[in-house]
Coordinates of C-alpha atoms in Angstrom, one line a residue:
M14 CA -37.9 53.4 -5.3
A15 CA -36.0 54.4 -2.3
N16 CA -34.1 57.5 -2.6
N17 CA -35.9 58.4 -5.8
I18 CA -33.8 56.4 -8.0
S19 CA -35.2 55.3 -11.1
L20 CA -34.8 52.0 -12.7
A21 CA -32.8 53.8 -15.7
E22 CA -30.6 55.5 -13.0
L23 CA -29.7 52.2 -11.3
K24 CA -28.6 50.9 -14.8
R25 CA -26.3 53.9 -15.3
I26 CA -24.2 53.0 -12.0
S27 CA -20.7 52.3 -13.1
I28 CA -20.1 48.4 -13.4
R29 CA -16.4 49.2 -13.2
H30 CA -16.7 50.9 -9.9
F31 CA -18.8 48.3 -8.5
L32 CA -16.6 45.6 -9.1
S33 CA -13.5 47.8 -8.2
R34 CA -15.0 48.0 -4.7
R35 CA -15.2 44.4 -4.5
G36 CA -11.5 44.0 -5.3
I37 CA -12.2 42.9 -9.0
K38 CA -9.7 44.5 -11.2
P39 CA -9.3 44.1 -15.0
Q40 CA -6.7 41.8 -16.3
T41 CA -6.3 44.1 -19.3
V42 CA -7.7 47.4 -20.1
K43 CA -8.3 48.4 -24.1
P44 CA -9.8 51.4 -25.4
G45 CA -13.5 51.6 -24.1
Y46 CA -13.7 48.2 -22.2
G47 CA -11.9 45.9 -19.7
M48 CA -11.2 41.9 -19.6
Y49 CA -11.8 40.6 -16.2
M50 CA -11.6 37.2 -14.4
S51 CA -15.3 36.2 -14.2
P52 CA -16.8 37.0 -10.8
L53 CA -19.5 34.3 -11.6
R54 CA -17.1 31.1 -12.1
K55 CA -13.7 30.0 -11.9
E56 CA -11.4 30.5 -14.9
T57 CA -7.7 30.9 -15.7
N58 CA -7.9 33.4 -18.6
A59 CA -10.0 36.4 -18.4
S60 CA -13.2 36.1 -20.7
F61 CA -15.4 38.5 -18.7
K62 CA -15.7 41.8 -20.6
V63 CA -16.9 45.1 -19.2
D64 CA -17.9 47.6 -21.9
Y65 CA -17.0 51.0 -20.0
N66 CA -18.9 52.9 -22.9
R67 CA -22.0 51.1 -22.8
N68 CA -21.8 50.0 -18.9
L69 CA -22.7 46.5 -19.8
W70 CA -20.9 43.2 -19.3
H71 CA -20.8 40.0 -21.0
D72 CA -19.3 36.5 -19.9
F73 CA -17.9 35.0 -23.1
G74 CA -17.4 31.6 -21.1
T75 CA -21.4 31.3 -20.4
G76 CA -22.8 33.7 -22.9
E77 CA -24.6 35.7 -20.2
G78 CA -24.5 39.6 -20.1
G79 CA -26.5 42.5 -19.3
S80 CA -26.6 45.4 -17.1
I81 CA -25.3 45.9 -13.7
I82 CA -28.8 44.8 -12.2
D83 CA -28.3 41.5 -13.9
L84 CA -24.8 41.5 -12.5
V85 CA -25.8 41.7 -8.9
A86 CA -28.6 39.1 -9.4
R87 CA -26.1 36.8 -10.8
M88 CA -23.2 37.5 -8.2
E89 CA -25.4 37.6 -5.0
N90 CA -27.8 34.6 -6.3
C91 CA -30.8 36.9 -5.8
S92 CA -33.8 37.9 -7.7
V93 CA -34.0 41.0 -10.0
A94 CA -36.0 42.6 -7.3
D95 CA -33.8 42.0 -4.6
A96 CA -30.9 43.0 -6.7
I97 CA -32.6 46.6 -7.4
R98 CA -33.1 47.0 -3.7
R99 CA -29.5 46.1 -3.0
L100 CA -28.1 48.7 -5.2
E101 CA -30.5 51.2 -4.0
K102 CA -29.0 50.8 -0.4
E103 CA -25.4 50.2 -1.4
I104 CA -24.6 52.9 -4.3
P105 CA -24.3 56.6 -3.5
D106 CA -25.8 59.1 -5.7
S107 CA -22.2 60.5 -6.1
E108 CA -21.1 57.4 -8.2
R109 CA -24.0 57.4 -10.7
L110 CA -22.9 57.7 -14.2
S111 CA -24.1 61.3 -15.6
T112 CA -27.3 61.4 -17.2
N113 CA -26.1 63.6 -19.9
R114 CA -24.0 61.2 -21.9
Q115 CA -22.9 62.2 -25.4
L116 CA -23.4 58.6 -26.5
S117 CA -26.7 57.3 -25.4
V118 CA -27.1 53.3 -25.1
P119 CA -30.1 52.0 -27.0
D120 CA -32.2 48.9 -25.8
Q121 CA -31.3 46.8 -28.5
S122 CA -34.6 44.5 -27.8
R123 CA -36.6 47.1 -29.6
I124 CA -34.7 48.2 -32.4
E125 CA -36.4 49.4 -35.7
I126 CA -34.4 49.5 -38.8
L127 CA -35.2 53.1 -40.6
S128 CA -32.7 53.0 -43.6
V129 CA -29.9 51.2 -45.2
G130 CA -27.3 52.7 -47.5
K131 CA -23.8 53.1 -48.2
L132 CA -21.3 53.0 -45.4
R133 CA -19.8 56.7 -45.8
H134 CA -20.4 58.5 -42.4
P135 CA -17.1 59.8 -41.4
A136 CA -17.3 58.8 -37.6
L137 CA -18.1 55.0 -38.7
L138 CA -15.2 55.2 -41.4
Q139 CA -12.9 56.4 -38.5
Y140 CA -14.1 53.7 -36.1
L141 CA -13.3 51.1 -38.8
S142 CA -9.7 52.8 -39.3
D143 CA -9.2 52.8 -35.5
R144 CA -9.8 48.9 -35.5
R145 CA -7.5 48.6 -38.6
I146 CA -10.2 47.4 -40.9
D147 CA -9.6 47.8 -44.7
L148 CA -12.3 50.2 -45.8
T149 CA -12.7 48.5 -49.2
A150 CA -13.6 45.4 -47.4
A151 CA -15.9 46.9 -44.9
Q152 CA -17.9 49.0 -47.7
K153 CA -18.3 45.7 -49.9
Y154 CA -19.8 43.8 -47.1
C155 CA -21.3 46.4 -44.5
N156 CA -23.7 49.0 -44.8
E157 CA -24.8 52.3 -43.1
V158 CA -28.0 51.6 -41.1
R159 CA -30.0 53.9 -39.3
Y160 CA -32.4 52.8 -36.7
S161 CA -34.4 53.8 -34.0
T162 CA -35.1 52.6 -30.3
G163 CA -36.7 54.4 -27.3
G164 CA -38.0 57.1 -29.6
R165 CA -34.6 58.1 -30.7
S166 CA -32.7 57.3 -33.7
Y167 CA -29.0 56.2 -34.3
F168 CA -26.7 55.0 -37.1
A169 CA -24.3 52.4 -37.3
I170 CA -22.2 49.8 -39.2
G171 CA -24.6 47.1 -40.3
F172 CA -23.6 43.6 -41.2
K173 CA -26.7 41.6 -42.7
N174 CA -27.3 38.0 -41.8
D175 CA -29.0 35.3 -43.8
A176 CA -32.4 36.1 -42.1
G177 CA -32.4 39.6 -43.1
G178 CA -31.5 40.8 -39.5
W179 CA -28.6 43.4 -38.8
E180 CA -25.4 43.2 -36.5
L181 CA -25.0 46.8 -35.5
R182 CA -21.6 48.3 -34.6
N183 CA -20.3 52.0 -33.7
R184 CA -17.8 53.2 -31.1
A185 CA -20.7 53.2 -28.3
F186 CA -22.8 50.2 -29.3
K187 CA -22.7 46.5 -30.2
G188 CA -26.1 44.8 -30.8
S189 CA -28.4 43.7 -33.5
S190 CA -32.0 43.6 -34.8
T191 CA -34.1 40.4 -35.2
P192 CA -34.1 38.0 -36.5
K193 CA -30.9 36.8 -35.2
N194 CA -28.9 34.4 -37.7
I195 CA -25.7 33.4 -39.2
T196 CA -24.2 35.0 -42.4
T197 CA -23.0 32.9 -45.2
F198 CA -21.1 33.3 -48.4
D199 CA -21.2 30.3 -50.6
N200 CA -18.7 30.4 -53.3
G201 CA -18.7 26.4 -54.2
S202 CA -15.7 25.5 -52.4
D203 CA -15.0 22.4 -50.5
T204 CA -13.4 24.5 -47.8
V205 CA -14.8 27.0 -45.3
M206 CA -13.9 29.5 -42.8
V207 CA -15.7 30.2 -39.7
F208 CA -15.6 33.5 -37.8
E209 CA -17.3 34.4 -34.6
G210 CA -18.3 38.1 -35.6
F211 CA -18.0 40.2 -38.7
M212 CA -15.2 42.3 -37.3
D213 CA -13.3 39.1 -37.3
F214 CA -14.1 38.5 -40.7
L215 CA -13.2 41.9 -41.9
S216 CA -10.0 41.7 -40.0
Y217 CA -9.2 38.4 -41.9
L218 CA -9.7 40.3 -45.2
S219 CA -7.9 43.3 -43.9
F220 CA -4.8 40.9 -44.3
K221 CA -5.1 40.4 -47.9
D222 CA -4.4 42.6 -50.9
N223 CA -7.8 41.2 -52.4
P224 CA -10.9 41.6 -50.0
T225 CA -12.7 38.7 -51.5
P226 CA -12.2 35.3 -50.0
A227 CA -11.6 32.6 -52.4
I228 CA -13.5 30.1 -50.3
D229 CA -16.7 29.6 -48.6
T230 CA -17.3 31.7 -45.3
T231 CA -19.6 31.8 -42.3
V232 CA -19.8 34.2 -39.8
L233 CA -21.7 33.0 -36.8
N234 CA -22.6 36.6 -35.3
S235 CA -22.5 34.6 -32.0
V236 CA -21.3 31.3 -31.0
T237 CA -24.9 30.7 -29.8
N238 CA -25.7 30.5 -33.5
L239 CA -23.4 27.4 -34.1
Q240 CA -26.1 25.0 -34.5
K241 CA -27.7 26.9 -37.2
A242 CA -24.4 26.9 -39.3
V243 CA -24.2 23.0 -39.2
P244 CA -26.0 22.4 -42.5
F245 CA -23.7 24.6 -44.1
L246 CA -20.6 23.8 -42.6
E247 CA -21.1 20.0 -42.7
S248 CA -21.0 20.0 -46.6
H249 CA -17.3 21.0 -46.5
S250 CA -14.2 18.8 -46.2
T251 CA -12.2 21.3 -44.1
V252 CA -13.6 24.2 -41.7
H253 CA -11.0 26.5 -40.5
A254 CA -12.2 28.1 -37.4
F255 CA -11.3 31.8 -36.6
L256 CA -12.8 32.1 -33.0
D257 CA -12.2 33.9 -29.8
N258 CA -9.2 32.8 -27.5
D259 CA -11.4 32.3 -24.6
E260 CA -13.4 29.5 -22.9
S261 CA -16.5 30.0 -25.2
G262 CA -14.5 29.9 -28.3
R263 CA -12.5 26.8 -27.2
K264 CA -15.9 25.1 -26.3
A265 CA -17.2 26.0 -29.8
V266 CA -14.3 24.6 -31.6
A267 CA -14.6 21.4 -29.7
R268 CA -18.4 21.4 -30.3
M269 CA -17.7 21.7 -34.2
E270 CA -15.4 18.4 -34.0
K271 CA -18.2 16.7 -32.5
L272 CA -21.0 18.1 -35.0
L273 CA -19.0 17.5 -38.1
P274 CA -17.4 14.3 -37.8
K275 CA -16.8 14.0 -41.7
S276 CA -14.9 17.2 -41.7
E277 CA -11.4 18.3 -40.5
V278 CA -11.9 21.2 -38.1
V279 CA -8.8 23.3 -38.3
D280 CA -8.3 25.8 -35.1
Q281 CA -6.8 28.8 -36.5
S282 CA -6.7 30.7 -33.1
K283 CA -3.3 29.3 -32.7
F284 CA -2.1 32.0 -34.8
Y285 CA -3.2 34.8 -32.7
R286 CA -3.0 32.9 -29.3
D287 CA -1.6 36.0 -27.5
Y288 CA -4.7 38.1 -28.3
K289 CA -8.3 38.0 -27.5
D290 CA -9.3 37.8 -31.2
L291 CA -8.4 38.3 -34.7
N292 CA -9.2 41.8 -34.6
D293 CA -7.1 42.6 -31.3
Y294 CA -4.1 41.1 -33.1
L295 CA -4.8 43.0 -36.3
R296 CA -4.9 46.2 -34.1
E297 CA -1.5 45.4 -32.3
N298 CA 0.1 44.8 -35.6
R299 CA -0.4 47.7 -37.7
S300 CA 2.0 47.0 -40.4
L301 CA -0.3 44.5 -42.0
K302 CA 1.9 43.5 -45.0
Q303 CA 4.7 42.4 -43.0
H304 CA 2.6 39.7 -41.4
Q305 CA 2.0 36.5 -43.2
N306 CA -1.2 35.1 -44.1
P307 CA -2.3 33.5 -40.7
V308 CA -3.9 30.4 -42.3
R309 CA -1.0 27.9 -42.8
K310 CA -1.7 24.5 -41.4
K311 CA -1.2 20.9 -42.5
G312 CA -4.4 19.9 -43.9
C313 CA -5.1 23.1 -45.7
G314 CA -6.3 22.5 -49.2
R315 CA -5.3 25.8 -50.7
K316 CA -3.9 29.2 -49.6
L317 CA -6.9 31.2 -48.1

């Protein structure tokens, strides 16, 4: 490579700085990430996330994401090889991220689960606490998962899916092991709640004194898994959707309405319309018991 820049070094070039040089600024900045108007398409609500800790991007409107190399290839409509060459010429060495980062970013495509145990590590519990998640609910539905990738080991909060794969989260990493799938909780109810991710599911439970939902629940673990959830969802008369307030979430609700013609699909995102998702709403409203149950809408067969 030109200038002796390795592929790993190129991937550490700051996406935040790259966008800033092009006049693209975040619409909102949260701890560890920023939300942007997508540079890949026209939109009215910022749904393009840049994770500053992991130095990765994700467009919630299209489901795309990846490293800065992937972003350059998409923004400039060129091949990955051309994107690499353009980055080599454009980015000065002084703007590379330090190679001695305290928190390394694993390549989730080669994750191997090493062990699964009770959720107890102080760093993980503090991360949940910072996100205002009730620890009793988290310890009931999640585990502490130790895994390896790239010859190094890590640990994270693990949420198991129906196929035996794991959604993995810690302060510096958001990923999953294979196989990717949905997670369902069948209580024999004719009503079901649908959450985009397990942090939203835990956020809902954190509003309640009893962390056990009285009705059925599906966690998609990504809106791209919606089709996999249809066989379970279509057996319910009412479907309460707690998806993100972005284009991807709205499209998913509209798709549910088409895929589930015999069910009433209730879009619950109206109760946190000013927030990106249910967890953002939870974090901004620290005194949880001062807020009413967010599920109150005509058509609800019972209090959720």
